[in-house]
Structures are given as C-alpha cells and as structure tokens.
mmCIF file of C-alpha atoms in Angstrom:
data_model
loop_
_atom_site.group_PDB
_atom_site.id
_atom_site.type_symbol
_atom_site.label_atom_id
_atom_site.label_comp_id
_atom_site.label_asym_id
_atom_site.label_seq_id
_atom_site.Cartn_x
_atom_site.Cartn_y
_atom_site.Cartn_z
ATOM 1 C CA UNK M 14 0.000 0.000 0.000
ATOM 2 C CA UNK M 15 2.690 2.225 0.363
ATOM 3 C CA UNK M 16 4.070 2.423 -3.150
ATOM 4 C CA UNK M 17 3.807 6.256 -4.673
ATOM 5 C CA UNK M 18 3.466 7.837 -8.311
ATOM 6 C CA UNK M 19 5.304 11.186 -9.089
ATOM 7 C CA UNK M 20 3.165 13.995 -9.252
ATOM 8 C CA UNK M 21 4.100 14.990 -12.581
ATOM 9 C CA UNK M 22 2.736 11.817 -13.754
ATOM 10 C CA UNK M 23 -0.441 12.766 -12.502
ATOM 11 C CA UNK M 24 -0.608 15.517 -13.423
ATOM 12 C CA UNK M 25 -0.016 14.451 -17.513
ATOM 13 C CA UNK M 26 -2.538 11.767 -17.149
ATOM 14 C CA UNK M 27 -5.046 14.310 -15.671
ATOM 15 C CA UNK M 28 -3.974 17.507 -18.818
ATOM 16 C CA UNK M 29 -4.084 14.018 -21.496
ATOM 17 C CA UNK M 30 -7.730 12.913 -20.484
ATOM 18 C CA UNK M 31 -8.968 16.099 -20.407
ATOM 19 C CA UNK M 32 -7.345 16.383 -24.061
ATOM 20 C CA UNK M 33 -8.256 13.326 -25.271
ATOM 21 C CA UNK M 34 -12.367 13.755 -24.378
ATOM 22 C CA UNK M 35 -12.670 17.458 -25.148
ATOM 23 C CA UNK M 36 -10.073 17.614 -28.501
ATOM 24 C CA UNK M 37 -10.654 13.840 -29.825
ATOM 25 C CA UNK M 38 -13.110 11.442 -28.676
ATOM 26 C CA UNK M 39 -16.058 14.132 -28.168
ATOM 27 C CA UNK M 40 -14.461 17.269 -29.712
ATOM 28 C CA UNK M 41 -17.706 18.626 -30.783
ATOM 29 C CA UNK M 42 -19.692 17.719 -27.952
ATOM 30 C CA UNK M 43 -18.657 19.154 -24.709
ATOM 31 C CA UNK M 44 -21.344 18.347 -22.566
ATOM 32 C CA UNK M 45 -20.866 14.511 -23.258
ATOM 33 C CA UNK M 46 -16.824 14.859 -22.463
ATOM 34 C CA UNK M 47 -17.572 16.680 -19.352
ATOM 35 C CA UNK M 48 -20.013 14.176 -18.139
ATOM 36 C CA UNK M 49 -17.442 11.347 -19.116
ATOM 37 C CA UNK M 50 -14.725 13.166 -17.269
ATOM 38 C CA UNK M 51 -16.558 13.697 -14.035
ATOM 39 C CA UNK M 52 -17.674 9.669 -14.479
ATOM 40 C CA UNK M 53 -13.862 8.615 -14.406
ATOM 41 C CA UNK M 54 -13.060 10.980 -10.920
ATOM 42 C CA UNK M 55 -16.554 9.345 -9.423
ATOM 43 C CA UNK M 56 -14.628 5.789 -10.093
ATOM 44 C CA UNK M 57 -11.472 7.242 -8.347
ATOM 45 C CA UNK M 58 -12.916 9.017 -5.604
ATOM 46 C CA UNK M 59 -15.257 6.068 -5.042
ATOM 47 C CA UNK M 60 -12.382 3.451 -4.730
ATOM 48 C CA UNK M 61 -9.674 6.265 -3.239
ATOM 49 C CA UNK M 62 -12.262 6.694 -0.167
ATOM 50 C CA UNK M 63 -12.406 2.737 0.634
ATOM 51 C CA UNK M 64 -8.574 3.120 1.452
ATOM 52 C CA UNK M 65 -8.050 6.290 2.969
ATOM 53 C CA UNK M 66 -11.033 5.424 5.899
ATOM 54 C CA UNK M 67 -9.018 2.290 6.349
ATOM 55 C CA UNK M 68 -7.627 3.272 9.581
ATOM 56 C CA UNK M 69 -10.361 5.199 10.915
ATOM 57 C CA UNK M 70 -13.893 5.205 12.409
ATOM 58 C CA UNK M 71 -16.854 5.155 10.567
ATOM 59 C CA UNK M 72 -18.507 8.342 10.045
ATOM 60 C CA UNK M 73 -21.872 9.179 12.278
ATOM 61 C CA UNK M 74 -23.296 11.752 10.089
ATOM 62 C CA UNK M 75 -22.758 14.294 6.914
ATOM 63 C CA UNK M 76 -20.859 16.830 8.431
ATOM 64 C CA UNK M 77 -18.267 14.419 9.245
ATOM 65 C CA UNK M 78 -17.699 12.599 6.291
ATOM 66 C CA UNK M 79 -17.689 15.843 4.794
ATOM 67 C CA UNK M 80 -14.773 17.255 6.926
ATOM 68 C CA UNK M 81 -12.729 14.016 6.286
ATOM 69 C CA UNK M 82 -13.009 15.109 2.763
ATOM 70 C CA UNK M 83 -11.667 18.734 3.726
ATOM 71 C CA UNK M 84 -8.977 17.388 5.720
ATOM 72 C CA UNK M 85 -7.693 13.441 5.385
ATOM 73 C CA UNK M 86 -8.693 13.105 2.028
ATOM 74 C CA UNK M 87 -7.818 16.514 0.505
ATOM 75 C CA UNK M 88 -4.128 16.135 2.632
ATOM 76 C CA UNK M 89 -3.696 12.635 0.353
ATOM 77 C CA UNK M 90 -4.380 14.435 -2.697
ATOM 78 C CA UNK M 91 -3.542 17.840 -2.669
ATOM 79 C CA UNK M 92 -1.073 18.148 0.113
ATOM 80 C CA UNK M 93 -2.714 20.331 2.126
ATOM 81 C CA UNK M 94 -6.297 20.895 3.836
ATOM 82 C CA UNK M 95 -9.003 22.930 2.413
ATOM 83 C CA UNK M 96 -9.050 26.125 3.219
ATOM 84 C CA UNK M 97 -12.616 27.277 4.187
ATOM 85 C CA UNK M 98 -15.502 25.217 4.812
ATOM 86 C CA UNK M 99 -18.799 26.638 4.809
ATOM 87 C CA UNK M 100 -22.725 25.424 5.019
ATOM 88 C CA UNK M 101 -26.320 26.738 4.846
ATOM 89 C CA UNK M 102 -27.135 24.008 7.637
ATOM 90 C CA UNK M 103 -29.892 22.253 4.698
ATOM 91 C CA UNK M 104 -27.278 20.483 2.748
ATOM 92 C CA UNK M 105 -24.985 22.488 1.052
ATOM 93 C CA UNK M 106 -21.736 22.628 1.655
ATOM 94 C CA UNK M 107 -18.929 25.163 -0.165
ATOM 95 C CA UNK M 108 -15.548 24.356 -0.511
ATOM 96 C CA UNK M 109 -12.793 26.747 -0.918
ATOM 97 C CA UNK M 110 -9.257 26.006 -1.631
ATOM 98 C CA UNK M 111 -7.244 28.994 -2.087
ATOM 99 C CA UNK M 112 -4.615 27.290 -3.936
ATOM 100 C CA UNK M 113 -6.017 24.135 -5.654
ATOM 101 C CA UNK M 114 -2.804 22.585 -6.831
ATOM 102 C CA UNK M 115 -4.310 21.086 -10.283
ATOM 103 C CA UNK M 116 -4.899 24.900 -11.803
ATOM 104 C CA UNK M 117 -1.489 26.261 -10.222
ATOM 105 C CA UNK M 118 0.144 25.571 -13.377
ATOM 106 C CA UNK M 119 -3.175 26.350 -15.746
ATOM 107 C CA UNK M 120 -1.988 29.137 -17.712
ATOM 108 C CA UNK M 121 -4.717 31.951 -18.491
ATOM 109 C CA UNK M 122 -3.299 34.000 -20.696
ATOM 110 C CA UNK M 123 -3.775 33.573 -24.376
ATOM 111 C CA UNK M 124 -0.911 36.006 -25.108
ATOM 112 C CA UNK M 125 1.442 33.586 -23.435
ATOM 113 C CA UNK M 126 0.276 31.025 -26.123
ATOM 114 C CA UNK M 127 0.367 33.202 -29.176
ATOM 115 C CA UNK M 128 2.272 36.409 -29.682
ATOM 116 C CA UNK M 129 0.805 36.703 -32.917
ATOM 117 C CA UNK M 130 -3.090 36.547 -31.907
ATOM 118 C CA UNK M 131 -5.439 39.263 -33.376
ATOM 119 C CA UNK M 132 -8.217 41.051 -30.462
ATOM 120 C CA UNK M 133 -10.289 38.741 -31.986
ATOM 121 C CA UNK M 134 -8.168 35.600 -31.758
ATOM 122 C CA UNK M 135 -6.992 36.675 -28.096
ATOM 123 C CA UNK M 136 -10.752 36.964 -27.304
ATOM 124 C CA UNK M 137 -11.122 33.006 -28.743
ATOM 125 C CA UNK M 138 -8.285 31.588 -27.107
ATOM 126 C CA UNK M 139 -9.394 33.210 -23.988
ATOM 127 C CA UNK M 140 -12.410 31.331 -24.522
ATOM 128 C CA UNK M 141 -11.129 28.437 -24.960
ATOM 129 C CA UNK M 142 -8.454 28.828 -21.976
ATOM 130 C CA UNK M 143 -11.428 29.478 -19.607
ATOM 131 C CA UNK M 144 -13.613 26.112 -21.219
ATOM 132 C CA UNK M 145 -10.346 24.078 -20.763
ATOM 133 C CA UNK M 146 -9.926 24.989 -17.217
ATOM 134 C CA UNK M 147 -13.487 23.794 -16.364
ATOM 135 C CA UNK M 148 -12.852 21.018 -17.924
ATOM 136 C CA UNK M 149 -10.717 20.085 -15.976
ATOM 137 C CA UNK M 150 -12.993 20.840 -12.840
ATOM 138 C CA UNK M 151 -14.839 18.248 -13.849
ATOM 139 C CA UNK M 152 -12.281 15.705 -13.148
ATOM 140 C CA UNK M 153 -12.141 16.451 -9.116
ATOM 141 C CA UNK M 154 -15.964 17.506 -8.426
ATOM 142 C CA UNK M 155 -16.266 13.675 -9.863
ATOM 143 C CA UNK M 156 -13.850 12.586 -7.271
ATOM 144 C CA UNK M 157 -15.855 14.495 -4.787
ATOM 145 C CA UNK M 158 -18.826 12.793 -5.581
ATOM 146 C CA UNK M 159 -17.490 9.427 -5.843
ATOM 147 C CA UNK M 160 -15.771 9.819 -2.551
ATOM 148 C CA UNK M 161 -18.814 10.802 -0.579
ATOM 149 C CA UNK M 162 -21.282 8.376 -2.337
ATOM 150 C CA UNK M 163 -19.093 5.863 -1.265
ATOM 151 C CA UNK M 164 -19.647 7.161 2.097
ATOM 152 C CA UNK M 165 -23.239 6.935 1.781
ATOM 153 C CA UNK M 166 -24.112 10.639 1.001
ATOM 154 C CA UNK M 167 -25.780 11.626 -2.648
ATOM 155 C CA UNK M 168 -24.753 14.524 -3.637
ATOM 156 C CA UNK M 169 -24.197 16.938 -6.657
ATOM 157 C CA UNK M 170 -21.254 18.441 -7.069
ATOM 158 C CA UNK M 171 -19.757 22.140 -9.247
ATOM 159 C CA UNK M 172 -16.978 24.030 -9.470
ATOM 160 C CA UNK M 173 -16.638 27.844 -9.181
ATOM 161 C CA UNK M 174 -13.043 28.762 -10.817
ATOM 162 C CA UNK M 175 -14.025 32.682 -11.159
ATOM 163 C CA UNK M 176 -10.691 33.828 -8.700
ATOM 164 C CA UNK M 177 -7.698 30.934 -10.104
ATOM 165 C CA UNK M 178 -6.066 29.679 -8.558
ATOM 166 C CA UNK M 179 -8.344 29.664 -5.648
ATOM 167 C CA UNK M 180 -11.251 27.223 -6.596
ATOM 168 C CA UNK M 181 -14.689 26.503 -4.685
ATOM 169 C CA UNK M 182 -16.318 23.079 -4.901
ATOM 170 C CA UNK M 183 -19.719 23.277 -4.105
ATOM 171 C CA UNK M 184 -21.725 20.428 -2.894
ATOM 172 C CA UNK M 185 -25.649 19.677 -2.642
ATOM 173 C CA UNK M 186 -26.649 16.907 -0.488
ATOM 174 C CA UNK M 187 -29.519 15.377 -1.743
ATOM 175 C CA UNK M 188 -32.643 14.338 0.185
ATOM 176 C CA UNK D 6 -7.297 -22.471 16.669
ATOM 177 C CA UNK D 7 -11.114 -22.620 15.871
ATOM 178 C CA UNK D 8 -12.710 -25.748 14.882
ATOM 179 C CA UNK D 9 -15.443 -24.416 13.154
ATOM 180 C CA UNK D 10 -15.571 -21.065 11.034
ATOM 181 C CA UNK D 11 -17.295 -19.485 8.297
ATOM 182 C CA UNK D 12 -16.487 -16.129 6.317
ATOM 183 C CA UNK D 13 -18.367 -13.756 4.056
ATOM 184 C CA UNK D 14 -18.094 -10.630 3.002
ATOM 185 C CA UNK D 15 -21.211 -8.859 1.962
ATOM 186 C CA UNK D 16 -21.209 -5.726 -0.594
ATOM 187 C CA UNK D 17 -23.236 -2.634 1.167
ATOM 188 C CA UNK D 18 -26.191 -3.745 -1.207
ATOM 189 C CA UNK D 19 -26.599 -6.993 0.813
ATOM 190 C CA UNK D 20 -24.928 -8.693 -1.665
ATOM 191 C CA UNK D 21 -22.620 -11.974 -0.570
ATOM 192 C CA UNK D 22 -19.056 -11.351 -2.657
ATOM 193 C CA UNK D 23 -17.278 -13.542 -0.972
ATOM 194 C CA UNK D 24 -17.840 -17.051 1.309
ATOM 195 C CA UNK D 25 -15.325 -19.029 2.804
ATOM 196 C CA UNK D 26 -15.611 -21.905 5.063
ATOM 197 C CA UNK D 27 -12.355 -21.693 6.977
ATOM 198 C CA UNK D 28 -11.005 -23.721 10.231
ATOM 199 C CA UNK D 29 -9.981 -27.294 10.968
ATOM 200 C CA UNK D 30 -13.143 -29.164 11.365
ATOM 201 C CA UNK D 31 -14.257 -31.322 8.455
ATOM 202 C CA UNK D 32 -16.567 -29.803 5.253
ATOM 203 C CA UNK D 33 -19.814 -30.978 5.878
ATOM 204 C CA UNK D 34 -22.649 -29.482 3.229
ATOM 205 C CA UNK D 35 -25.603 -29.312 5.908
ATOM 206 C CA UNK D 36 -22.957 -27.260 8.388
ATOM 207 C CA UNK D 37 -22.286 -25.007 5.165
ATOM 208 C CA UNK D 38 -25.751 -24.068 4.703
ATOM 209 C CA UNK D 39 -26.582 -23.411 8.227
ATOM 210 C CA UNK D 40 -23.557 -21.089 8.782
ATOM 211 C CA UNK D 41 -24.383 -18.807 5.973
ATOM 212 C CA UNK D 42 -28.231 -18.989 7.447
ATOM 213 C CA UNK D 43 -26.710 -17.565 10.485
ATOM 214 C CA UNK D 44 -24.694 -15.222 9.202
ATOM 215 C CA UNK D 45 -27.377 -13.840 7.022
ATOM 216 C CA UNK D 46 -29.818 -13.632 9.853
ATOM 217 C CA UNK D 47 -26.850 -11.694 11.689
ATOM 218 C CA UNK D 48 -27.200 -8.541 8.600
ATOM 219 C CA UNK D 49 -30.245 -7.266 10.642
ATOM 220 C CA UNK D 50 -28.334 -6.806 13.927
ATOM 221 C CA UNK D 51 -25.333 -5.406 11.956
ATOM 222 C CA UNK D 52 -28.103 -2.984 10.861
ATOM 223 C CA UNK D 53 -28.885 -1.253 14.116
ATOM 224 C CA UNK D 54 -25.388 -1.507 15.577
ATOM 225 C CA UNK D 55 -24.041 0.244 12.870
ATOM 226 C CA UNK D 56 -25.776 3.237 13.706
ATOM 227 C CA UNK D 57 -25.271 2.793 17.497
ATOM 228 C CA UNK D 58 -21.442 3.328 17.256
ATOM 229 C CA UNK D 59 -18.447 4.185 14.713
ATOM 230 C CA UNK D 60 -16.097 1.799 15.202
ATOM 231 C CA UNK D 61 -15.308 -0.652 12.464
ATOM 232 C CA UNK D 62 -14.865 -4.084 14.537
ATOM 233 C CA UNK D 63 -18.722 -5.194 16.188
ATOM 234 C CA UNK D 64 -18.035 -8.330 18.231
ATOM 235 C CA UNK D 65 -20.467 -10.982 19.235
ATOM 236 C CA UNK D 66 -23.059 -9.164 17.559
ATOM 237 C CA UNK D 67 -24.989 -12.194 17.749
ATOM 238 C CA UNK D 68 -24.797 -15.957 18.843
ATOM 239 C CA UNK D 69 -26.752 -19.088 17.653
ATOM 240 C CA UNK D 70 -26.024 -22.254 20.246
ATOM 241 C CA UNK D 71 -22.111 -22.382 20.424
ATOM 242 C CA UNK D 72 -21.521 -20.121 17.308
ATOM 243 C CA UNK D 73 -20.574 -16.186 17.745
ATOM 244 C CA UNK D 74 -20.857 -14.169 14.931
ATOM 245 C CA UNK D 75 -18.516 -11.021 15.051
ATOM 246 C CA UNK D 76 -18.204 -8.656 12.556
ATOM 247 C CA UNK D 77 -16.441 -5.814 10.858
ATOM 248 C CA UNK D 78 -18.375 -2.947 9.034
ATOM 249 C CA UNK D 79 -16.056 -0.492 6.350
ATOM 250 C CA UNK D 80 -16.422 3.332 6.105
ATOM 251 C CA UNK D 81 -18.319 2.099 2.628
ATOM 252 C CA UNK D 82 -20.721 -0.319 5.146
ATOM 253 C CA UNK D 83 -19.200 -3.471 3.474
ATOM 254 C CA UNK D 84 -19.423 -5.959 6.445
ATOM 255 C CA UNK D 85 -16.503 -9.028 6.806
ATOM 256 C CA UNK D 86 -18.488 -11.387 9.036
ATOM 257 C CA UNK D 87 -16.958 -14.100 10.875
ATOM 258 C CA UNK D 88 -18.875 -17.484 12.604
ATOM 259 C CA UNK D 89 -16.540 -18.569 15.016
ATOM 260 C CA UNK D 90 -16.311 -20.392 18.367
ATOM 261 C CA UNK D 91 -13.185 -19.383 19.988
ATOM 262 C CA UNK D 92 -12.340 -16.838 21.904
ATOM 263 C CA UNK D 93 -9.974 -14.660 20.704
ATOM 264 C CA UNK D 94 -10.737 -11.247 20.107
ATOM 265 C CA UNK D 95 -7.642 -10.007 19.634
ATOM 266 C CA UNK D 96 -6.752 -12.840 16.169
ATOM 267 C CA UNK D 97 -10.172 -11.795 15.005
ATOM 268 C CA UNK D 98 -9.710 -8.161 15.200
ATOM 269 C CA UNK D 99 -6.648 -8.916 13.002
ATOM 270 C CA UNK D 100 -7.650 -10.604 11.650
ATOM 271 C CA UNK D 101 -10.766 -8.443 10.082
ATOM 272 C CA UNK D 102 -7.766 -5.971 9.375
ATOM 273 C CA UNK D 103 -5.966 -8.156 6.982
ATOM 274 C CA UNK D 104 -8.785 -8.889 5.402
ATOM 275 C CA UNK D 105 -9.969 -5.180 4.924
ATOM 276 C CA UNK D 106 -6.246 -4.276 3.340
ATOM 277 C CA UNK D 107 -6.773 -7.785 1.248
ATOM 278 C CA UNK D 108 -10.193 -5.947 0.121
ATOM 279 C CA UNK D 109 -8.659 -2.897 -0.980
ATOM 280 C CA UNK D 110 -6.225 -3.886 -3.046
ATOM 281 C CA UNK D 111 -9.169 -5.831 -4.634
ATOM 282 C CA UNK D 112 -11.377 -2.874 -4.879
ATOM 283 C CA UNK D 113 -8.850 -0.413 -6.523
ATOM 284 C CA UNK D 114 -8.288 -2.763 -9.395
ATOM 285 C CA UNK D 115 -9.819 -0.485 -12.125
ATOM 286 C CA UNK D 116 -11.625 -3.739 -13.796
ATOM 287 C CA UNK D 117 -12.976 -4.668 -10.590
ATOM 288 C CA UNK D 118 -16.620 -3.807 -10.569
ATOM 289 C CA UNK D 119 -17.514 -2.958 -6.896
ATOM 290 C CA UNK D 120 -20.132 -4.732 -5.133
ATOM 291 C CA UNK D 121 -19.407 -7.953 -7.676
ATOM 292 C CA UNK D 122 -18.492 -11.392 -6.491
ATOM 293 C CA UNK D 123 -14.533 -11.668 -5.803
ATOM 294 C CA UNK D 124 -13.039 -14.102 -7.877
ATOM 295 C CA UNK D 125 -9.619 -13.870 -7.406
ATOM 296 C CA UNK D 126 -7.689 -17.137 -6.387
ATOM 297 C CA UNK D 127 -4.773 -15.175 -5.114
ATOM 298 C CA UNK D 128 -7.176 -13.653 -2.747
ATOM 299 C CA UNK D 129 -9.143 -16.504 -1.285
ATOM 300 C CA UNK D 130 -5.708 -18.600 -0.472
ATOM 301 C CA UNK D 131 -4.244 -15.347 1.104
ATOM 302 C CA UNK D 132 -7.589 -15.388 3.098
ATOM 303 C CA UNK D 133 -7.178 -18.474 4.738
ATOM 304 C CA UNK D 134 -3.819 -18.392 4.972
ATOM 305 C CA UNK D 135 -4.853 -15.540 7.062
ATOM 306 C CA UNK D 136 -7.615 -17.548 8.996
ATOM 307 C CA UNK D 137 -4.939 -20.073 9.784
ATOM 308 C CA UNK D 138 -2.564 -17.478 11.152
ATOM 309 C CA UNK D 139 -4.970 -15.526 13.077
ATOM 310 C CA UNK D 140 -8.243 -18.081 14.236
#
C-alpha cells in the first residue's frame, strides 16, 4: 500500500484525459466529455475513499464525512487541507481552496500562447483557456462525488473557478 | 485455533461477494448451509449496531447455540463477518484488518466492478492463509 506515483505523472494523465475527451473522442460535444470526465473521478474518488477510511472510524453523520473530505482526504491528494468550509445548515456545503494545486500551473493568458493573436483571436483563445480549465474541474468535483457516495451521502457536485487559482467546490446533499 | 468457522463478506447492497468456510473441522454441506443462514440472519443486527457506534470491529453481535458471529463494518458499510467459536478477540480483530487491506487492493483494481463477487484465487488462499494465522 505504500508504493507512490510522481506527481508529474499525474498531473499528464489528468492535462491528457482532459485532451483526449474534449479535442478527440467528443471534440464537438462538450457536454458529453464533461459528463465522461466527471464519471472517471466518481470511479477514483469512489475506490480512493475505501482506502483512505481504512484506519479510521466510521462516520456518524454528513458533516463528518464531509470534513474528512476537507482534511484526510484533501491532505492525500492535494497536500494540504481545504481552506474554508462553509454550510447553509440544509445540505450544502462550499468548498474553498485557495490554492487548488491542479490549476497552479493552468496558464490563463492567451498572449502567453500566441504572440501573434489578433483582439479577436486573443478573445477566442481566452475562450477556450477558460472552457479548458473547467474542464478540468470536472475531473475532481467527480472525485468528490465518488468519494462521498461511497460514504453513503448523494450529492451533486460544481466548481466555481471565477478567482484561479483559488477554486470553490460546491456540494448539494440530496434528500 | 477454531474448529469451526465461516467467512463472508457482503457488498453494502446486501450482496454476498465472498464465502469461505475456513477452520480445521471437516466440510460438511448441511454445516455449510446453516452457517451462511446464520450469518445472514446476523445482517439485521449489523443494521442497528451500525448506527449505534463508529467503530469498524462489532463483536459478538450475535450468537446461535455455540456459534458467535462477530463482525467488521467499512467506512463504505461493506461488512466481513466471521462465525466462530473461539475466543480470541484479539486474532479476530486482526484478523478483520488483513482482510480489509486484502479488500482494498481488490477494490482499486480499475476492472474490478464494486459490489461484484470476488473471484480472485490469489485472494481466497491469502484469506485463509490468514484464517490459519490468526483463528
């Protein structure tokens, strides 16, 4: 159990999925790569929960699960705890990690990838930066969800990247 | 060293994945079916006492003449339960443990569908290899 993968790695497989769904398999149809993404982190999160809780007691209710997520099981991934939790007390729950380490390297700036871009092609590639990023959003609110299903708890979960590279997962319990 | 001991693992959709007879006593096909009767009758006190408390391990949950059932409940609410008649609390605990990191490895196989029947040889001879060591 104690054998590790370099981060790097993970972080290529994450960039090549999200390339492979939105520029090849489904390239003109991003809702079904999104929904495909978010179906491969709900595998990993669901399996990734059954080991992490391995040495620990079960949970007795939402809020707890939900703060092993913020702590335990964002420390595994992310090396380090979420930042702010916060709740309406009726099942939602908001998520903010100032620094979420899978955008700290997302680059934003279409000038950066094309000196020679028009207004109008800096204007697309901005576009296109921004649909990328959430893209890739998709990949941990699916590990999210798998995580806490696994624990018993439905949910929906969303992204909010408006401030990068602080990110907000937001999560609705459902009843 | 317990003479008479069965083992199942049930999915957290009631579903049986994996059954074991282990121990020394002789296989006997009438004994077979009446251990897994017991142990199934045992899901509905695992039921409540899962609620009552958050620990994993749940021992003597219930007992049928000589036969203890103890059990062992994941964060996911699969349950490892064990029909035993000895007395050792400490070899079951363990081994329930072994077991659970056995599991895992099992589960994070990508072509493992949870909840299905394990199938794995390698697993079932580390199993009782395990029941030998620890029961």
């Amino acid at each position: 159990m104690g054998r590790e993968v370099a981060e790097s790695c993970v972080d290529g497989v994450v960039m090549q999925m999200v390339a492979a769904y939105c520029g090849g398999f489904y390239a003109a149809k991003p809702e079904l790569a999104a929904r495909r993404i978010e179906a491969i982190g709900f595998q990993v999160g669901h399996q990734l929960t059954e080991r992490y809780t391995m040495e620990r007691p079960r949970f007795s209710d939402h809020l707890e699960a939900i703060k092993f997520i913020c702590k335990d099981f964002w420390s595994e991934l992310f090396k380090k705890q979420i930042d702010n939790l916060k709740t309406n007390h009726r099942g939602t729950f908001v998520l903010q990690d100032n620094h979420f380490r899978w955008l700290t390297r997302v680059s934003v700036d279409p000038s950066v990838e094309s000196m020679d871009a028009t207004e109008n092609d800096s204007t697309t590639l901005g576009d296109s930066a921004a649909q990328t990023t959430s893209m890739l959003l998709y990949f941990p609110c699916g590990i999210i969800r798998g995580a806490l299903t696994n624990l018993g708890i439905s949910c929906s979960v969303t992204a909010d990247m408006s401030n990068l590279p602080a990110c907000s997962f937001v999560v609705r319990i459902k009843t | 060293m317990a003479s008479t001991a069965c083992f199942v693992i049930v999915s957290k959709n009631d579903i049986p994945i994996y059954e074991a007879e282990v121990g020394s006593a002789p296989k006997r096909e009438d004994q077979a079916y009446q251990h897994q009767f017991i142990l199934h009758a045992a899901l509905d006190v695992v039921q409540d006492l899962a609620w009552a408390t958050n620990t994993m391990f749940l021992k003597s949950v219930d007992r049928f003449d000589d036969l203890v059932v103890s059990v062992y409940v994941t964060a996911g609410h699969t349950r490892f339960m064990l029909l035993h008649d000895s007395r050792s609390e400490d070899g079951i605990k363990s081994f329930f443990q072994e077991v659970h990191e056995l599991y895992i490895k099992i589960f994070l196989n990508p072509l493992y569908l949870p909840g299905s029947r394990i199938t794995s040889s390698h697993f079932d001879t580390k199993v009782r290899a395990l029941a030998r060591k620890y029961l």
